mmCIF file of C-alpha atoms in Angstrom:
data_model
loop_
_atom_site.group_PDB
_atom_site.id
_atom_site.type_symbol
_atom_site.label_atom_id
_atom_site.label_comp_id
_atom_site.label_asym_id
_atom_site.label_seq_id
_atom_site.Cartn_x
_atom_site.Cartn_y
_atom_site.Cartn_z
ATOM 1 C CA UNK A 20 -5.266 -22.097 16.588
ATOM 2 C CA UNK A 21 -4.574 -23.915 19.677
ATOM 3 C CA UNK A 22 -7.700 -25.569 21.168
ATOM 4 C CA UNK A 23 -7.049 -24.076 24.555
ATOM 5 C CA UNK A 24 -6.886 -20.677 23.091
ATOM 6 C CA UNK A 25 -10.105 -21.176 21.079
ATOM 7 C CA UNK A 26 -11.937 -22.369 24.165
ATOM 8 C CA UNK A 27 -10.786 -19.303 26.069
ATOM 9 C CA UNK A 28 -12.032 -16.952 23.222
ATOM 10 C CA UNK A 29 -15.356 -18.709 23.244
ATOM 11 C CA UNK A 30 -15.766 -18.238 27.004
ATOM 12 C CA UNK A 31 -14.640 -14.649 26.928
ATOM 13 C CA UNK A 32 -15.928 -13.535 23.499
ATOM 14 C CA UNK A 33 -17.324 -10.174 24.922
ATOM 15 C CA UNK A 34 -13.620 -8.963 25.169
ATOM 16 C CA UNK A 35 -12.610 -10.158 21.667
ATOM 17 C CA UNK A 36 -12.072 -7.597 18.871
ATOM 18 C CA UNK A 37 -11.874 -9.079 15.408
ATOM 19 C CA UNK A 38 -10.447 -6.860 12.576
ATOM 20 C CA UNK A 39 -10.974 -7.438 8.874
ATOM 21 C CA UNK A 40 -8.808 -4.721 7.325
ATOM 22 C CA UNK A 41 -9.387 -4.331 3.614
ATOM 23 C CA UNK A 42 -12.500 -6.371 2.855
ATOM 24 C CA UNK A 43 -12.165 -5.147 -0.714
ATOM 25 C CA UNK A 44 -8.847 -7.247 -0.968
ATOM 26 C CA UNK A 45 -10.734 -10.447 0.153
ATOM 27 C CA UNK A 46 -11.332 -12.632 -2.821
ATOM 28 C CA UNK A 47 -13.598 -15.695 -2.587
ATOM 29 C CA UNK A 48 -11.673 -18.304 -4.567
ATOM 30 C CA UNK A 49 -12.215 -21.928 -4.269
ATOM 31 C CA UNK A 50 -9.860 -22.451 -1.308
ATOM 32 C CA UNK A 51 -11.444 -19.664 0.727
ATOM 33 C CA UNK A 52 -14.981 -20.894 -0.190
ATOM 34 C CA UNK A 53 -13.918 -24.214 1.731
ATOM 35 C CA UNK A 54 -13.331 -22.234 4.718
ATOM 36 C CA UNK A 55 -16.327 -19.841 5.239
ATOM 37 C CA UNK A 56 -15.151 -18.880 8.760
ATOM 38 C CA UNK A 57 -12.631 -16.591 7.131
ATOM 39 C CA UNK A 58 -15.505 -14.345 6.098
ATOM 40 C CA UNK A 59 -16.721 -11.421 8.359
ATOM 41 C CA UNK A 60 -20.186 -12.658 7.884
ATOM 42 C CA UNK A 61 -19.557 -15.605 10.338
ATOM 43 C CA UNK A 62 -18.643 -13.134 13.096
ATOM 44 C CA UNK A 63 -21.156 -10.228 12.422
ATOM 45 C CA UNK A 64 -24.161 -12.727 12.292
ATOM 46 C CA UNK A 65 -22.859 -14.368 15.495
ATOM 47 C CA UNK A 66 -22.277 -17.708 14.046
ATOM 48 C CA UNK A 67 -18.911 -17.694 15.661
ATOM 49 C CA UNK A 68 -17.924 -15.921 18.999
ATOM 50 C CA UNK A 69 -21.237 -14.457 19.800
ATOM 51 C CA UNK A 70 -20.594 -11.238 21.770
ATOM 52 C CA UNK A 71 -17.288 -10.302 19.933
ATOM 53 C CA UNK A 72 -16.926 -6.874 18.316
ATOM 54 C CA UNK A 73 -16.132 -6.797 14.601
ATOM 55 C CA UNK A 74 -14.317 -3.919 12.827
ATOM 56 C CA UNK A 75 -14.332 -4.018 8.997
ATOM 57 C CA UNK A 76 -12.650 -1.598 6.545
ATOM 58 C CA UNK A 77 -13.231 -1.589 2.864
ATOM 59 C CA UNK A 78 -13.101 0.598 -0.179
ATOM 60 C CA UNK A 79 -16.633 1.661 -1.564
ATOM 61 C CA UNK A 80 -16.282 -0.704 -4.586
ATOM 62 C CA UNK A 81 -16.819 -3.641 -2.367
ATOM 63 C CA UNK A 82 -19.618 -2.352 -0.191
ATOM 64 C CA UNK A 83 -22.163 -4.564 -2.083
ATOM 65 C CA UNK A 84 -20.554 -7.561 -0.297
ATOM 66 C CA UNK A 85 -21.395 -6.161 3.064
ATOM 67 C CA UNK A 86 -24.703 -4.422 2.667
ATOM 68 C CA UNK A 87 -26.566 -7.607 3.908
ATOM 69 C CA UNK A 88 -24.867 -7.435 7.197
ATOM 70 C CA UNK A 89 -26.207 -5.498 10.180
ATOM 71 C CA UNK A 90 -23.249 -3.399 11.557
ATOM 72 C CA UNK A 91 -24.065 -1.217 14.594
ATOM 73 C CA UNK A 92 -22.171 1.818 13.079
ATOM 74 C CA UNK A 93 -20.851 2.810 9.639
ATOM 75 C CA UNK A 94 -18.358 5.567 9.037
ATOM 76 C CA UNK A 95 -16.963 7.107 5.782
ATOM 77 C CA UNK A 96 -13.548 8.230 5.763
ATOM 78 C CA UNK A 97 -13.327 11.248 3.477
ATOM 79 C CA UNK A 98 -9.558 11.819 3.549
ATOM 80 C CA UNK A 99 -7.565 15.081 4.262
ATOM 81 C CA UNK A 100 -9.056 18.501 4.236
ATOM 82 C CA UNK A 101 -7.147 21.395 2.728
ATOM 83 C CA UNK A 102 -6.092 22.414 6.188
ATOM 84 C CA UNK A 103 -5.060 18.898 7.088
ATOM 85 C CA UNK A 104 -2.884 18.697 3.833
ATOM 86 C CA UNK A 105 -1.105 21.852 4.870
ATOM 87 C CA UNK A 106 -0.511 20.457 8.458
ATOM 88 C CA UNK A 107 0.645 17.213 6.962
ATOM 89 C CA UNK A 108 3.159 18.958 4.690
ATOM 90 C CA UNK A 109 4.573 21.160 7.363
ATOM 91 C CA UNK A 110 5.077 18.293 9.742
ATOM 92 C CA UNK A 111 6.665 16.200 7.007
ATOM 93 C CA UNK A 112 9.067 19.045 6.405
ATOM 94 C CA UNK A 113 10.346 18.459 9.791
ATOM 95 C CA UNK A 114 9.437 21.829 11.280
ATOM 96 C CA UNK A 115 11.345 23.925 8.859
ATOM 97 C CA UNK A 116 9.120 26.714 7.918
ATOM 98 C CA UNK A 117 10.680 27.761 4.746
ATOM 99 C CA UNK A 118 10.910 24.224 3.605
ATOM 100 C CA UNK A 119 7.238 23.550 4.424
ATOM 101 C CA UNK A 120 6.250 26.724 2.546
ATOM 102 C CA UNK A 121 8.194 25.625 -0.484
ATOM 103 C CA UNK A 122 6.646 22.119 -0.587
ATOM 104 C CA UNK A 123 3.109 23.439 -0.024
ATOM 105 C CA UNK A 124 3.601 26.058 -2.705
ATOM 106 C CA UNK A 125 4.443 23.494 -5.205
ATOM 107 C CA UNK A 126 1.545 21.236 -4.300
ATOM 108 C CA UNK A 127 -1.102 23.975 -3.828
ATOM 109 C CA UNK A 128 -0.162 25.701 -7.190
ATOM 110 C CA UNK A 129 -1.303 22.557 -9.139
ATOM 111 C CA UNK A 130 -4.932 21.594 -8.635
ATOM 112 C CA UNK A 131 -4.250 18.064 -9.792
ATOM 113 C CA UNK A 132 -1.537 17.514 -7.160
ATOM 114 C CA UNK A 133 -3.619 19.312 -4.472
ATOM 115 C CA UNK A 134 -6.725 17.220 -5.165
ATOM 116 C CA UNK A 135 -4.771 14.043 -5.007
ATOM 117 C CA UNK A 136 -3.313 14.958 -1.554
ATOM 118 C CA UNK A 137 -6.798 14.534 -0.104
ATOM 119 C CA UNK A 138 -5.839 10.956 -0.164
ATOM 120 C CA UNK A 139 -3.261 10.605 2.695
ATOM 121 C CA UNK A 140 -0.948 8.173 0.869
ATOM 122 C CA UNK A 141 -0.693 10.790 -1.931
ATOM 123 C CA UNK A 142 0.303 13.326 0.549
ATOM 124 C CA UNK A 143 3.047 10.982 1.657
ATOM 125 C CA UNK A 144 4.156 10.278 -1.900
ATOM 126 C CA UNK A 145 4.359 13.979 -2.987
ATOM 127 C CA UNK A 146 6.045 15.145 0.219
ATOM 128 C CA UNK A 147 8.671 12.297 -0.098
ATOM 129 C CA UNK A 148 9.458 13.203 -3.690
ATOM 130 C CA UNK A 149 9.421 16.995 -3.385
ATOM 131 C CA UNK A 150 11.469 17.003 0.005
ATOM 132 C CA UNK A 151 14.038 14.615 -1.512
ATOM 133 C CA UNK A 152 14.689 16.914 -4.542
ATOM 134 C CA UNK A 153 14.602 19.935 -2.364
ATOM 135 C CA UNK A 154 17.460 18.672 -0.278
ATOM 136 C CA UNK A 155 19.647 19.111 -3.342
ATOM 137 C CA UNK A 156 18.702 22.740 -3.490
ATOM 138 C CA UNK A 157 18.594 25.714 -1.172
ATOM 139 C CA UNK A 158 15.000 26.415 -0.085
ATOM 140 C CA UNK A 159 15.839 30.166 0.349
ATOM 141 C CA UNK A 160 17.138 30.404 -3.086
ATOM 142 C CA UNK A 161 15.200 32.210 -5.659
ATOM 143 C CA UNK A 162 13.930 30.239 -8.569
ATOM 144 C CA UNK A 163 13.960 26.743 -6.996
ATOM 145 C CA UNK A 164 12.441 24.368 -9.385
ATOM 146 C CA UNK A 165 10.631 21.267 -8.235
ATOM 147 C CA UNK A 166 8.947 18.579 -10.397
ATOM 148 C CA UNK A 167 5.336 19.004 -11.070
ATOM 149 C CA UNK A 168 4.346 16.036 -13.330
ATOM 150 C CA UNK A 169 2.568 13.309 -11.371
ATOM 151 C CA UNK A 170 4.527 10.465 -13.185
ATOM 152 C CA UNK A 171 7.836 12.168 -12.307
ATOM 153 C CA UNK A 172 6.722 12.567 -8.649
ATOM 154 C CA UNK A 173 5.638 8.960 -8.315
ATOM 155 C CA UNK A 174 8.898 7.731 -9.975
ATOM 156 C CA UNK A 175 11.013 9.690 -7.633
ATOM 157 C CA UNK A 176 9.024 8.515 -4.516
ATOM 158 C CA UNK A 177 9.514 4.786 -5.694
ATOM 159 C CA UNK A 178 13.211 5.312 -6.142
ATOM 160 C CA UNK A 179 13.558 7.110 -2.787
ATOM 161 C CA UNK A 180 11.671 4.296 -0.919
ATOM 162 C CA UNK A 181 13.581 1.597 -2.773
ATOM 163 C CA UNK A 182 17.082 2.891 -2.190
ATOM 164 C CA UNK A 183 16.384 3.732 1.494
ATOM 165 C CA UNK A 184 15.012 0.203 2.023
ATOM 166 C CA UNK A 185 17.663 -1.713 0.206
ATOM 167 C CA UNK A 186 20.947 -2.525 1.940
ATOM 168 C CA UNK A 187 23.093 -2.369 -1.204
ATOM 169 C CA UNK A 188 22.059 1.353 -1.609
ATOM 170 C CA UNK A 189 21.979 2.543 1.923
ATOM 171 C CA UNK A 190 25.646 3.919 1.984
ATOM 172 C CA UNK A 191 25.699 5.397 -1.529
ATOM 173 C CA UNK A 192 25.201 9.074 -2.448
ATOM 174 C CA UNK A 193 22.846 10.179 -4.928
ATOM 175 C CA UNK A 194 22.294 13.316 -7.040
ATOM 176 C CA UNK A 195 18.988 14.950 -8.138
ATOM 177 C CA UNK A 196 19.623 13.751 -11.649
ATOM 178 C CA UNK A 197 19.793 10.067 -10.147
ATOM 179 C CA UNK A 198 16.174 10.531 -8.821
ATOM 180 C CA UNK A 199 14.660 12.325 -11.855
ATOM 181 C CA UNK A 200 16.222 10.276 -14.750
ATOM 182 C CA UNK A 201 14.732 7.207 -15.979
ATOM 183 C CA UNK A 202 17.938 5.285 -15.673
ATOM 184 C CA UNK A 203 18.109 2.333 -13.277
ATOM 185 C CA UNK A 204 21.034 0.021 -12.800
ATOM 186 C CA UNK A 205 20.534 -3.125 -14.955
ATOM 187 C CA UNK A 206 19.883 -5.426 -11.926
ATOM 188 C CA UNK A 207 17.211 -3.003 -10.516
ATOM 189 C CA UNK A 208 15.656 -2.467 -13.928
ATOM 190 C CA UNK A 209 15.205 -6.266 -14.281
ATOM 191 C CA UNK A 210 13.697 -6.383 -10.707
ATOM 192 C CA UNK A 211 11.313 -3.514 -11.595
ATOM 193 C CA UNK A 212 10.192 -5.190 -14.898
ATOM 194 C CA UNK A 213 9.253 -8.367 -12.952
ATOM 195 C CA UNK A 214 7.547 -6.353 -10.330
ATOM 196 C CA UNK A 215 5.602 -4.439 -13.156
ATOM 197 C CA UNK A 216 4.536 -7.748 -14.657
ATOM 198 C CA UNK A 217 3.183 -9.118 -11.377
ATOM 199 C CA UNK A 218 1.496 -5.833 -10.603
ATOM 200 C CA UNK A 219 -0.131 -5.641 -14.064
ATOM 201 C CA UNK A 220 -1.390 -9.337 -13.966
ATOM 202 C CA UNK A 221 -2.771 -8.789 -10.477
ATOM 203 C CA UNK A 222 -4.758 -5.664 -11.499
ATOM 204 C CA UNK A 223 -5.916 -7.503 -14.683
ATOM 205 C CA UNK A 224 -7.308 -10.438 -12.666
ATOM 206 C CA UNK A 225 -8.478 -8.428 -9.851
ATOM 207 C CA UNK A 226 -5.936 -10.005 -7.546
ATOM 208 C CA UNK A 227 -4.012 -8.182 -4.749
ATOM 209 C CA UNK A 228 -2.575 -11.189 -3.033
ATOM 210 C CA UNK A 229 0.186 -13.099 -4.814
ATOM 211 C CA UNK A 230 1.520 -16.543 -4.068
ATOM 212 C CA UNK A 231 5.168 -17.425 -3.480
ATOM 213 C CA UNK A 232 5.422 -18.986 -7.114
ATOM 214 C CA UNK A 233 4.206 -15.729 -8.652
ATOM 215 C CA UNK A 234 6.932 -13.662 -6.931
ATOM 216 C CA UNK A 235 9.787 -16.144 -7.006
ATOM 217 C CA UNK A 236 13.020 -14.266 -6.906
ATOM 218 C CA UNK A 237 11.396 -11.034 -5.544
ATOM 219 C CA UNK A 238 10.399 -12.214 -2.180
ATOM 220 C CA UNK A 239 12.832 -9.951 -0.405
ATOM 221 C CA UNK A 240 11.744 -6.879 -2.304
ATOM 222 C CA UNK A 241 11.084 -3.926 -0.080
ATOM 223 C CA UNK A 242 8.047 -3.136 -2.172
ATOM 224 C CA UNK A 243 6.281 -6.375 -0.977
ATOM 225 C CA UNK A 244 4.635 -7.054 2.240
ATOM 226 C CA UNK A 245 4.847 -10.697 3.521
ATOM 227 C CA UNK A 246 1.382 -11.989 4.584
ATOM 228 C CA UNK A 247 0.681 -14.951 6.720
ATOM 229 C CA UNK A 248 0.917 -18.245 4.865
ATOM 230 C CA UNK A 249 -2.091 -19.614 3.340
ATOM 231 C CA UNK A 250 -3.178 -23.222 4.290
ATOM 232 C CA UNK A 251 -3.978 -25.493 1.334
ATOM 233 C CA UNK A 252 -6.434 -27.992 2.543
ATOM 234 C CA UNK A 253 -5.722 -30.656 -0.337
ATOM 235 C CA UNK A 254 -2.083 -31.621 0.760
ATOM 236 C CA UNK A 255 -2.188 -29.875 4.302
ATOM 237 C CA UNK A 256 0.563 -27.737 3.248
ATOM 238 C CA UNK A 257 1.001 -23.957 3.301
ATOM 239 C CA UNK A 258 1.712 -21.389 0.642
ATOM 240 C CA UNK A 259 3.660 -18.040 1.018
ATOM 241 C CA UNK A 260 1.535 -14.952 0.339
ATOM 242 C CA UNK A 261 2.690 -11.456 -0.642
ATOM 243 C CA UNK A 262 1.107 -8.150 -1.650
ATOM 244 C CA UNK A 263 2.419 -4.776 -2.685
ATOM 245 C CA UNK A 264 3.080 -2.500 0.265
ATOM 246 C CA UNK A 265 0.078 -0.268 -0.965
ATOM 247 C CA UNK A 266 -2.425 -0.601 -3.883
ATOM 248 C CA UNK A 267 -1.096 2.752 -5.190
ATOM 249 C CA UNK A 268 2.305 1.153 -5.588
ATOM 250 C CA UNK A 269 0.783 -1.815 -7.504
ATOM 251 C CA UNK A 270 -1.092 0.534 -9.825
ATOM 252 C CA UNK A 271 2.172 2.557 -10.474
ATOM 253 C CA UNK A 272 4.019 -0.599 -11.441
ATOM 254 C CA UNK A 273 1.017 -1.795 -13.641
ATOM 255 C CA UNK A 274 1.224 1.373 -15.506
ATOM 256 C CA UNK A 275 4.991 1.041 -15.793
ATOM 257 C CA UNK A 276 4.405 -2.483 -17.415
ATOM 258 C CA UNK A 277 2.222 -0.894 -20.102
ATOM 259 C CA UNK A 278 4.772 1.782 -20.944
ATOM 260 C CA UNK A 279 8.079 -0.158 -21.052
#
């Protein structure tokens, strides 16, 4: 950070908001340990920028690493209620009442699917998959069948996101069978196998952030999010960093690695 900017922040710390989004993804390896100022502790305990406000998010699995810090307020996000799931599905359907009813009926008729939808990202995944398949059918037609197996729904969602985010597929037409089948073009299958390997190794090692060397050849994948480069103190160089766009996506590909 520029010295002038840092001096300004120190003089006006009351107006500074520091956000640590995803403390559970923060892993203290040797390099991070050499730079303790990257930890929320330095800001919450006022060792740096006294007067600044600190907002931290984390999964419950990492709460033990924060319990010794004195936050003014703590909130637990419980996810969607049944009413909010219904509202989300109808909004995702784009205002089409019949389409919304069809999607909601499929989700609410399976308690496993409905219970998972209390997690917002799962509502997105299921709505994405079911709406994509419904577009190949008439929602007003009797006997419309939609997928109900969770693995099938996740598989469809991954395909939908991938083809809509990849330039080579943007102008191509797909059928229902394309999304529901296990077939992938050979080049995509190879990429997915590499993604699955990285995902599995990351889950196994408890690592959610991957260096550029680990994802070589996959840097442009729409399933990765590019993070700020990590500075390496030894040679004063930087290393590219990546993570999956969501932990759910990493978990899906890790499971795929075990089954293929």
